[in-house]
PDB file of C-alpha atoms in Angstrom:
ATOM      1  CA  MET A 293      84.191 -25.420  75.346  1.00 51.00           C
ATOM      2  CA  THR A 294      84.008 -26.587  78.985  1.00 45.00           C
ATOM      3  CA  THR A 295      85.096 -30.079  79.990  1.00 46.00           C
ATOM      4  CA  SER A 296      81.491 -31.143  80.576  1.00 40.00           C
ATOM      5  CA  GLY A 297      80.473 -29.612  77.256  1.00 44.00           C
ATOM      6  CA  ALA A 298      83.244 -31.451  75.432  1.00 41.00           C
ATOM      7  CA  GLN A 299      82.238 -34.709  77.068  1.00 39.00           C
ATOM      8  CA  ALA A 300      78.615 -34.172  76.089  1.00 38.00           C
ATOM      9  CA  HIS A 301      79.661 -33.403  72.514  1.00 40.00           C
ATOM     10  CA  GLU A 302      81.791 -36.549  72.425  1.00 47.00           C
ATOM     11  CA  ARG A 303      78.911 -38.668  73.729  1.00 42.00           C
ATOM     12  CA  THR A 304      76.584 -37.201  71.088  1.00 49.00           C
ATOM     13  CA  GLY A 305      79.136 -37.912  68.391  1.00 57.00           C
ATOM     14  CA  ASN A 306      79.545 -41.486  69.579  1.00 64.00           C
ATOM     15  CA  VAL A 307      75.783 -41.995  69.580  1.00 68.00           C
ATOM     16  CA  ASP A 308      75.490 -40.611  66.046  1.00 88.00           C
ATOM     17  CA  GLU A 309      78.314 -42.867  64.825  1.00 93.00           C
ATOM     18  CA  HIS A 310      76.665 -45.874  66.451  1.00 93.00           C
ATOM     19  CA  LYS A 311      73.295 -45.145  64.866  1.00 94.00           C
ATOM     20  CA  GLN A 312      74.900 -44.639  61.465  1.00 95.00           C
ATOM     21  CA  LYS A 313      76.766 -47.960  61.726  1.00 96.00           C
ATOM     22  CA  VAL A 314      73.597 -49.791  62.784  1.00 97.00           C
ATOM     23  CA  LEU A 315      71.663 -48.288  59.893  1.00 97.00           C
ATOM     24  CA  GLU A 316      74.396 -49.111  57.374  1.00 97.00           C
ATOM     25  CA  ASP A 317      74.544 -52.733  58.559  1.00 98.00           C
ATOM     26  CA  LEU A 318      70.746 -52.947  58.389  1.00 98.00           C
ATOM     27  CA  ILE A 319      70.640 -51.581  54.830  1.00 98.00           C
ATOM     28  CA  ASP A 320      73.373 -53.970  53.662  1.00 98.00           C
ATOM     29  CA  MET A 321      71.625 -56.934  55.292  1.00 98.00           C
ATOM     30  CA  SER A 322      68.297 -55.944  53.757  1.00 98.00           C
ATOM     31  CA  HIS A 323      69.792 -55.656  50.272  1.00 98.00           C
ATOM     32  CA  ARG A 324      71.315 -59.109  50.460  1.00 98.00           C
ATOM     33  CA  LEU A 325      68.136 -60.680  51.813  1.00 98.00           C
ATOM     34  CA  GLY A 326      66.196 -58.904  49.078  1.00 98.00           C
ATOM     35  CA  GLN A 327      68.255 -60.116  46.111  1.00 97.00           C
ATOM     36  CA  PRO A 328      65.670 -61.759  43.812  1.00 95.00           C
ATOM     37  CA  GLU A 329      67.966 -64.591  42.733  1.00 96.00           C
ATOM     38  CA  ARG A 330      68.055 -65.803  46.348  1.00 96.00           C
ATOM     39  CA  GLU A 331      64.271 -66.348  46.302  1.00 97.00           C
ATOM     40  CA  LEU A 332      63.763 -65.086  49.859  1.00 98.00           C
ATOM     41  CA  VAL A 333      61.322 -62.277  49.024  1.00 97.00           C
ATOM     42  CA  ILE A 334      59.818 -60.496  46.033  1.00 94.00           C
ATOM     43  CA  LEU A 335      58.250 -57.049  45.674  1.00 92.00           C
ATOM     44  CA  GLY A 336      57.438 -55.621  49.130  1.00 91.00           C
ATOM     45  CA  GLU A 337      57.646 -58.914  51.012  1.00 95.00           C
ATOM     46  CA  GLY A 338      59.582 -59.287  54.232  1.00 96.00           C
ATOM     47  CA  ASN A 339      60.869 -56.782  56.751  1.00 96.00           C
ATOM     48  CA  THR A 340      64.007 -56.135  58.740  1.00 98.00           C
ATOM     49  CA  SER A 341      64.961 -54.256  61.873  1.00 98.00           C
ATOM     50  CA  ALA A 342      67.904 -53.340  64.085  1.00 99.00           C
ATOM     51  CA  ARG A 343      68.204 -52.235  67.693  1.00 98.00           C
ATOM     52  CA  VAL A 344      69.550 -48.693  68.164  1.00 97.00           C
ATOM     53  CA  SER A 345      69.334 -48.599  71.961  1.00 96.00           C
ATOM     54  CA  ASP A 346      67.052 -49.661  74.793  1.00 94.00           C
ATOM     55  CA  GLU A 347      64.733 -46.865  73.713  1.00 96.00           C
ATOM     56  CA  SER A 348      64.453 -47.258  69.932  1.00 97.00           C
ATOM     57  CA  PHE A 349      65.065 -49.361  66.836  1.00 98.00           C
ATOM     58  CA  TYR A 350      65.020 -49.052  63.055  1.00 98.00           C
ATOM     59  CA  VAL A 351      62.407 -50.972  61.086  1.00 98.00           C
ATOM     60  CA  LYS A 352      61.442 -51.159  57.434  1.00 97.00           C
ATOM     61  CA  ALA A 353      58.685 -48.730  56.453  1.00 95.00           C
ATOM     62  CA  SER A 354      55.483 -50.112  54.979  1.00 91.00           C
ATOM     63  CA  GLY A 355      55.557 -50.377  51.167  1.00 89.00           C
ATOM     64  CA  THR A 356      59.332 -50.375  50.730  1.00 95.00           C
ATOM     65  CA  GLN A 357      61.346 -53.181  49.131  1.00 96.00           C
ATOM     66  CA  LEU A 358      64.323 -54.904  50.727  1.00 97.00           C
ATOM     67  CA  GLU A 359      66.243 -55.104  47.449  1.00 97.00           C
ATOM     68  CA  THR A 360      66.317 -51.339  46.910  1.00 97.00           C
ATOM     69  CA  ILE A 361      65.698 -49.835  50.340  1.00 97.00           C
ATOM     70  CA  ASP A 362      67.878 -46.938  51.503  1.00 96.00           C
ATOM     71  CA  ALA A 363      68.140 -44.939  54.711  1.00 96.00           C
ATOM     72  CA  GLY A 364      64.907 -43.126  53.881  1.00 94.00           C
ATOM     73  CA  GLY A 365      63.042 -46.426  53.829  1.00 96.00           C
ATOM     74  CA  PHE A 366      63.550 -47.110  57.526  1.00 97.00           C
ATOM     75  CA  VAL A 367      61.689 -45.585  60.461  1.00 96.00           C
ATOM     76  CA  GLU A 368      63.187 -45.091  63.901  1.00 97.00           C
ATOM     77  CA  VAL A 369      60.551 -46.299  66.324  1.00 97.00           C
ATOM     78  CA  SER A 370      60.089 -45.957  70.079  1.00 97.00           C
ATOM     79  CA  THR A 371      60.351 -49.421  71.595  1.00 97.00           C
ATOM     80  CA  GLU A 372      58.081 -48.459  74.460  1.00 96.00           C
ATOM     81  CA  ARG A 373      55.344 -47.106  72.177  1.00 95.00           C
ATOM     82  CA  ALA A 374      55.514 -50.110  69.864  1.00 96.00           C
ATOM     83  CA  LEU A 375      55.296 -52.575  72.741  1.00 96.00           C
ATOM     84  CA  ALA A 376      52.353 -50.654  74.208  1.00 95.00           C
ATOM     85  CA  ILE A 377      50.313 -51.629  71.140  1.00 93.00           C
ATOM     86  CA  LEU A 378      50.367 -55.200  72.444  1.00 91.00           C
ATOM     87  CA  ASP A 379      48.231 -54.008  75.370  1.00 89.00           C
ATOM     88  CA  GLU A 380      45.490 -52.682  73.082  1.00 85.00           C
ATOM     89  CA  ASP A 381      42.231 -54.640  73.344  1.00 82.00           C
ATOM     90  CA  ASP A 382      41.614 -55.987  69.817  1.00 82.00           C
ATOM     91  CA  PRO A 383      42.408 -52.724  67.966  1.00 87.00           C
ATOM     92  CA  SER A 384      40.987 -52.152  64.479  1.00 90.00           C
ATOM     93  CA  ASP A 385      43.289 -52.092  61.457  1.00 90.00           C
ATOM     94  CA  GLU A 386      42.884 -48.320  61.267  1.00 92.00           C
ATOM     95  CA  ARG A 387      43.780 -47.948  64.954  1.00 92.00           C
ATOM     96  CA  ILE A 388      46.908 -50.069  64.508  1.00 91.00           C
ATOM     97  CA  ILE A 389      48.109 -47.894  61.606  1.00 90.00           C
ATOM     98  CA  GLU A 390      47.501 -44.788  63.703  1.00 92.00           C
ATOM     99  CA  LEU A 391      49.452 -46.214  66.632  1.00 92.00           C
ATOM    100  CA  LEU A 392      52.281 -47.357  64.381  1.00 92.00           C
ATOM    101  CA  ARG A 393      52.580 -43.902  62.869  1.00 92.00           C
ATOM    102  CA  GLU A 394      52.660 -42.385  66.360  1.00 92.00           C
ATOM    103  CA  SER A 395      55.413 -44.786  67.439  1.00 94.00           C
ATOM    104  CA  GLY A 396      57.917 -43.147  65.086  1.00 92.00           C
ATOM    105  CA  VAL A 397      60.453 -40.822  66.697  1.00 90.00           C
ATOM    106  CA  ASP A 398      62.317 -39.512  63.646  1.00 86.00           C
ATOM    107  CA  GLY A 399      59.633 -37.166  62.312  1.00 83.00           C
ATOM    108  CA  SER A 400      59.614 -38.868  58.896  1.00 85.00           C
ATOM    109  CA  GLY A 401      55.859 -39.413  58.900  1.00 84.00           C
ATOM    110  CA  LEU A 402      56.371 -42.868  57.378  1.00 89.00           C
ATOM    111  CA  VAL A 403      54.223 -45.734  58.609  1.00 90.00           C
ATOM    112  CA  PRO A 404      56.354 -48.568  60.002  1.00 93.00           C
ATOM    113  CA  SER A 405      55.717 -52.119  58.781  1.00 92.00           C
ATOM    114  CA  VAL A 406      52.647 -53.832  60.201  1.00 90.00           C
ATOM    115  CA  GLU A 407      55.108 -56.302  61.790  1.00 94.00           C
ATOM    116  CA  THR A 408      56.794 -53.509  63.794  1.00 96.00           C
ATOM    117  CA  ILE A 409      55.217 -54.745  67.023  1.00 96.00           C
ATOM    118  CA  LEU A 410      56.717 -58.184  66.459  1.00 96.00           C
ATOM    119  CA  HIS A 411      60.150 -56.630  65.854  1.00 98.00           C
ATOM    120  CA  ALA A 412      59.857 -54.529  69.018  1.00 97.00           C
ATOM    121  CA  SER A 413      59.138 -57.623  71.066  1.00 96.00           C
ATOM    122  CA  LEU A 414      62.055 -59.597  69.628  1.00 98.00           C
ATOM    123  CA  LEU A 415      64.594 -56.761  69.813  1.00 98.00           C
ATOM    124  CA  SER A 416      63.711 -56.302  73.502  1.00 96.00           C
ATOM    125  CA  MET A 417      65.211 -59.721  74.236  1.00 96.00           C
ATOM    126  CA  PRO A 418      68.824 -59.917  75.472  1.00 94.00           C
ATOM    127  CA  GLY A 419      71.420 -60.301  72.738  1.00 94.00           C
ATOM    128  CA  ILE A 420      69.015 -59.738  69.828  1.00 97.00           C
ATOM    129  CA  ASN A 421      70.213 -56.734  67.794  1.00 98.00           C
ATOM    130  CA  PHE A 422      69.037 -57.623  64.287  1.00 98.00           C
ATOM    131  CA  VAL A 423      65.903 -59.324  62.958  1.00 99.00           C
ATOM    132  CA  GLY A 424      65.209 -60.535  59.440  1.00 99.00           C
ATOM    133  CA  HIS A 425      61.774 -61.745  58.338  1.00 98.00           C
ATOM    134  CA  THR A 426      61.576 -63.324  54.883  1.00 98.00           C
ATOM    135  CA  HIS A 427      59.285 -65.554  52.814  1.00 98.00           C
ATOM    136  CA  PRO A 428      61.697 -68.051  51.197  1.00 98.00           C
ATOM    137  CA  ILE A 429      60.197 -70.224  48.465  1.00 98.00           C
ATOM    138  CA  ALA A 430      61.935 -73.350  49.776  1.00 98.00           C
ATOM    139  CA  ALA A 431      60.854 -72.699  53.375  1.00 99.00           C
ATOM    140  CA  ASN A 432      57.265 -71.933  52.442  1.00 99.00           C
ATOM    141  CA  ALA A 433      57.106 -75.076  50.304  1.00 98.00           C
ATOM    142  CA  ILE A 434      57.279 -76.878  53.663  1.00 99.00           C
ATOM    143  CA  LEU A 435      55.439 -74.354  55.842  1.00 99.00           C
ATOM    144  CA  CYS A 436      52.500 -74.321  53.404  1.00 99.00           C
ATOM    145  CA  SER A 437      52.392 -78.114  53.177  1.00 98.00           C
ATOM    146  CA  GLU A 438      50.458 -80.655  55.229  1.00 98.00           C
ATOM    147  CA  ASN A 439      53.615 -81.222  57.270  1.00 98.00           C
ATOM    148  CA  PRO A 440      54.659 -77.664  58.220  1.00 98.00           C
ATOM    149  CA  GLU A 441      56.532 -78.734  61.362  1.00 98.00           C
ATOM    150  CA  LEU A 442      58.926 -81.001  59.445  1.00 98.00           C
ATOM    151  CA  LEU A 443      62.035 -78.956  60.286  1.00 98.00           C
ATOM    152  CA  VAL A 444      60.980 -77.468  63.621  1.00 98.00           C
ATOM    153  CA  GLY A 445      62.599 -80.056  65.873  1.00 97.00           C
ATOM    154  CA  ASN A 446      64.533 -82.132  63.339  1.00 98.00           C
ATOM    155  CA  ARG A 447      68.057 -81.550  62.028  1.00 98.00           C
ATOM    156  CA  MET A 448      69.829 -83.287  59.147  1.00 98.00           C
ATOM    157  CA  PHE A 449      73.482 -82.197  59.293  1.00 97.00           C
ATOM    158  CA  PRO A 450      75.926 -80.490  61.733  1.00 95.00           C
ATOM    159  CA  ASP A 451      76.069 -77.014  60.156  1.00 95.00           C
ATOM    160  CA  ASP A 452      72.291 -76.741  60.449  1.00 96.00           C
ATOM    161  CA  ILE A 453      72.621 -77.197  64.204  1.00 96.00           C
ATOM    162  CA  VAL A 454      75.522 -74.751  64.473  1.00 94.00           C
ATOM    163  CA  CYS A 455      73.723 -72.030  62.532  1.00 95.00           C
ATOM    164  CA  THR A 456      70.035 -72.418  63.400  1.00 97.00           C
ATOM    165  CA  GLY A 457      70.193 -74.180  66.762  1.00 96.00           C
ATOM    166  CA  PRO A 458      68.878 -77.582  67.824  1.00 97.00           C
ATOM    167  CA  SER A 459      65.285 -76.591  67.111  1.00 98.00           C
ATOM    168  CA  ALA A 460      63.112 -73.671  66.076  1.00 99.00           C
ATOM    169  CA  VAL A 461      60.015 -71.910  67.383  1.00 99.00           C
ATOM    170  CA  TYR A 462      56.884 -72.908  65.471  1.00 99.00           C
ATOM    171  CA  VAL A 463      53.898 -70.586  65.178  1.00 99.00           C
ATOM    172  CA  PRO A 464      50.657 -71.873  63.600  1.00 98.00           C
ATOM    173  CA  TYR A 465      49.141 -69.492  61.067  1.00 98.00           C
ATOM    174  CA  THR A 466      48.111 -66.254  62.769  1.00 97.00           C
ATOM    175  CA  ASP A 467      46.809 -63.003  61.314  1.00 94.00           C
ATOM    176  CA  PRO A 468      49.781 -60.626  60.761  1.00 92.00           C
ATOM    177  CA  GLY A 469      50.009 -57.670  63.112  1.00 91.00           C
ATOM    178  CA  VAL A 470      49.163 -57.592  66.800  1.00 93.00           C
ATOM    179  CA  LYS A 471      47.864 -61.177  66.936  1.00 93.00           C
ATOM    180  CA  LEU A 472      50.979 -62.562  65.270  1.00 96.00           C
ATOM    181  CA  ALA A 473      53.271 -60.494  67.497  1.00 95.00           C
ATOM    182  CA  LYS A 474      51.580 -61.947  70.568  1.00 95.00           C
ATOM    183  CA  ALA A 475      51.773 -65.487  69.185  1.00 97.00           C
ATOM    184  CA  VAL A 476      55.475 -65.140  68.387  1.00 98.00           C
ATOM    185  CA  ARG A 477      56.211 -63.644  71.807  1.00 96.00           C
ATOM    186  CA  GLU A 478      54.423 -66.535  73.517  1.00 97.00           C
ATOM    187  CA  GLY A 479      56.238 -69.057  71.341  1.00 98.00           C
ATOM    188  CA  VAL A 480      59.644 -67.583  72.142  1.00 98.00           C
ATOM    189  CA  GLN A 481      58.874 -67.412  75.867  1.00 97.00           C
ATOM    190  CA  ARG A 482      57.809 -71.054  75.839  1.00 98.00           C
ATOM    191  CA  TYR A 483      60.984 -72.016  73.963  1.00 98.00           C
ATOM    192  CA  VAL A 484      63.177 -70.250  76.526  1.00 97.00           C
ATOM    193  CA  GLU A 485      61.334 -71.918  79.405  1.00 97.00           C
ATOM    194  CA  GLU A 486      61.845 -75.356  77.829  1.00 97.00           C
ATOM    195  CA  ASN A 487      65.430 -74.923  76.627  1.00 96.00           C
ATOM    196  CA  GLY A 488      67.041 -72.249  78.779  1.00 95.00           C
ATOM    197  CA  PHE A 489      68.258 -70.134  75.840  1.00 95.00           C
ATOM    198  CA  LEU A 490      66.821 -67.985  73.072  1.00 97.00           C
ATOM    199  CA  PRO A 491      65.940 -69.451  69.681  1.00 98.00           C
ATOM    200  CA  LYS A 492      67.709 -68.398  66.507  1.00 97.00           C
ATOM    201  CA  LEU A 493      64.865 -69.240  64.141  1.00 99.00           C
ATOM    202  CA  ILE A 494      61.087 -68.845  64.092  1.00 99.00           C
ATOM    203  CA  LEU A 495      58.976 -70.759  61.549  1.00 99.00           C
ATOM    204  CA  MET A 496      55.487 -69.415  60.843  1.00 99.00           C
ATOM    205  CA  GLN A 497      52.954 -71.659  59.133  1.00 99.00           C
ATOM    206  CA  ASN A 498      51.744 -70.434  55.720  1.00 98.00           C
ATOM    207  CA  HIS A 499      53.831 -67.291  56.148  1.00 98.00           C
ATOM    208  CA  GLY A 500      57.616 -67.383  56.400  1.00 98.00           C
ATOM    209  CA  ILE A 501      60.607 -67.339  58.721  1.00 99.00           C
ATOM    210  CA  ILE A 502      62.289 -64.994  61.205  1.00 99.00           C
ATOM    211  CA  ALA A 503      66.016 -65.070  61.952  1.00 99.00           C
ATOM    212  CA  LEU A 504      67.315 -63.505  65.181  1.00 98.00           C
ATOM    213  CA  GLY A 505      70.900 -62.361  65.624  1.00 97.00           C
ATOM    214  CA  LYS A 506      73.428 -60.346  67.555  1.00 96.00           C
ATOM    215  CA  THR A 507      74.811 -59.194  64.213  1.00 96.00           C
ATOM    216  CA  ALA A 508      73.436 -58.673  60.726  1.00 97.00           C
ATOM    217  CA  LYS A 509      75.749 -61.442  59.551  1.00 96.00           C
ATOM    218  CA  GLU A 510      74.138 -63.854  61.996  1.00 96.00           C
ATOM    219  CA  VAL A 511      70.677 -63.121  60.630  1.00 98.00           C
ATOM    220  CA  GLU A 512      71.883 -63.734  57.069  1.00 97.00           C
ATOM    221  CA  THR A 513      73.687 -66.940  58.054  1.00 96.00           C
ATOM    222  CA  ILE A 514      70.656 -68.357  59.850  1.00 98.00           C
ATOM    223  CA  THR A 515      68.402 -67.507  56.921  1.00 98.00           C
ATOM    224  CA  ASN A 516      70.781 -69.010  54.356  1.00 98.00           C
ATOM    225  CA  MET A 517      71.307 -72.213  56.330  1.00 98.00           C
ATOM    226  CA  HIS A 518      67.595 -72.797  56.906  1.00 99.00           C
ATOM    227  CA  VAL A 519      66.845 -72.318  53.214  1.00 99.00           C
ATOM    228  CA  LYS A 520      69.613 -74.833  52.410  1.00 98.00           C
ATOM    229  CA  SER A 521      68.044 -77.277  54.902  1.00 98.00           C
ATOM    230  CA  CYS A 522      64.653 -76.884  53.276  1.00 99.00           C
ATOM    231  CA  ARG A 523      66.079 -77.603  49.837  1.00 98.00           C
ATOM    232  CA  ILE A 524      67.910 -80.671  51.132  1.00 98.00           C
ATOM    233  CA  ALA A 525      64.727 -81.903  52.845  1.00 98.00           C
ATOM    234  CA  LEU A 526      62.667 -81.452  49.690  1.00 98.00           C
ATOM    235  CA  GLY A 527      65.321 -83.299  47.681  1.00 98.00           C
ATOM    236  CA  ALA A 528      65.556 -86.135  50.216  1.00 98.00           C
ATOM    237  CA  LEU A 529      61.779 -86.553  50.195  1.00 97.00           C
ATOM    238  CA  ALA A 530      61.908 -86.893  46.418  1.00 96.00           C
ATOM    239  CA  VAL A 531      64.309 -89.837  46.610  1.00 97.00           C
ATOM    240  CA  GLY A 532      62.709 -91.866  49.384  1.00 96.00           C
ATOM    241  CA  GLY A 533      62.718 -89.893  52.625  1.00 97.00           C
ATOM    242  CA  ILE A 534      64.830 -87.981  55.146  1.00 98.00           C
ATOM    243  CA  ASN A 535      67.426 -89.484  57.481  1.00 98.00           C
ATOM    244  CA  PHE A 536      67.343 -87.098  60.446  1.00 98.00           C
ATOM    245  CA  LEU A 537      70.122 -86.945  63.036  1.00 98.00           C
ATOM    246  CA  THR A 538      69.267 -88.503  66.398  1.00 98.00           C
ATOM    247  CA  PRO A 539      68.586 -86.246  69.406  1.00 97.00           C
ATOM    248  CA  ALA A 540      71.918 -87.416  70.865  1.00 97.00           C
ATOM    249  CA  ASN A 541      73.728 -86.415  67.657  1.00 96.00           C
ATOM    250  CA  VAL A 542      72.091 -82.988  67.761  1.00 96.00           C
ATOM    251  CA  GLU A 543      72.893 -82.375  71.427  1.00 95.00           C
ATOM    252  CA  ARG A 544      76.519 -83.411  70.897  1.00 94.00           C
ATOM    253  CA  ILE A 545      77.070 -80.998  67.990  1.00 92.00           C
ATOM    254  CA  PHE A 546      75.233 -78.145  69.719  1.00 93.00           C
ATOM    255  CA  ASN A 547      77.409 -78.371  72.835  1.00 90.00           C
ATOM    256  CA  ARG A 548      80.836 -79.041  71.304  1.00 83.00           C
ATOM    257  CA  PRO A 549      83.272 -76.190  72.178  1.00 78.00           C
ATOM    258  CA  ASP A 550      84.899 -76.271  68.731  1.00 72.00           C
ATOM    259  CA  GLU A 551      81.481 -75.818  67.129  1.00 68.00           C
ATOM    260  CA  LYS A 552      80.785 -72.899  69.462  1.00 69.00           C
ATOM    261  CA  ALA A 553      84.009 -71.271  68.260  1.00 71.00           C
ATOM    262  CA  ARG A 554      83.071 -71.878  64.635  1.00 70.00           C
ATOM    263  CA  GLU A 555      79.601 -70.483  65.282  1.00 69.00           C
ATOM    264  CA  ALA A 556      81.081 -67.235  66.579  1.00 69.00           C
ATOM    265  CA  MET A 557      83.292 -66.948  63.506  1.00 71.00           C
ATOM    266  CA  LEU A 558      80.365 -67.583  61.156  1.00 69.00           C
ATOM    267  CA  PHE A 559      78.209 -65.021  62.931  1.00 71.00           C
ATOM    268  CA  GLY A 560      80.892 -62.342  63.243  1.00 66.00           C
ATOM    269  CA  THR A 561      80.792 -62.412  67.051  1.00 61.00           C
ATOM    270  CA  ARG A 562      84.147 -64.076  67.781  1.00 48.00           C
ATOM    271  CA  LYS A 563      86.778 -61.958  69.555  1.00 48.00           C
ATOM    272  CA  ASP A 564      89.518 -64.400  70.506  1.00 39.00           C
ATOM    273  CA  GLY A 565      89.609 -68.032  71.483  1.00 34.00           C
ATOM    274  CA  TYR A 566      86.367 -69.904  71.779  1.00 29.00           C
ATOM    275  CA  SER A 567      83.034 -68.103  71.868  1.00 34.00           C
ATOM    276  CA  LYS A 568      82.647 -67.132  75.510  1.00 32.00           C
ATOM    277  CA  GLY A 569      79.086 -68.100  76.177  1.00 36.00           C
ATOM    278  CA  ASP A 570      77.799 -66.729  72.859  1.00 38.00           C
ATOM    279  CA  GLY A 571      75.048 -68.972  71.635  1.00 38.00           C
TER     280      GLY A 571
END
């Protein structure tokens, strides 16, 4: 084999290993998010995705279940084709399914989740490699209430700030699919303009939550911590009300260097020393 041929073979091998690792991490994350005792999803609820490269990503196929999904339950999708669906002028449901099927690049013939467009948009943002969308009972108890924005800009304890950020993106109820993908994209863009950094958590009224992470572990940690916060909030309301941290308290915790280091450890992104700009 020539030197150039050997180098090409090595690059191909490295790409295959990378894709396999991404898929394995995605499957493991999906299984944990799908465990019924955690009350995050049931049946075919929720969807997950992971960035493969600038050109493609894996996303849960329509009709599969997070608890039992395997490699055959994910579709590799062209990021460019999925994002192009956002430019469609009010496409019909049938047209969306057709476009989703055409966005696949792995030849499986599976139809990606209806939320694929949303995943494409989020995974196109810098530093976002994994996305987990779930319908936690505790979170939806609040998101389906008359006070759905209760935990959007309020925080109750330090670990909530470390894991989910000082605030979340809030999206009023929007029809799932293209319309929701556009609403989420606009909400995230507005959040970045106002705060100067990406959100970790998106709360969708009467629907569920989305956790964004550099790693699968980060997505799980954000999801777990928000569900804990929801349970604490519901408990506090039952015994008289919630004592939220002040904005100054929240800002202090969010910017402490020791908390940044702990955040990197919790999310599996720490290399050595403090987290160098991560988060």
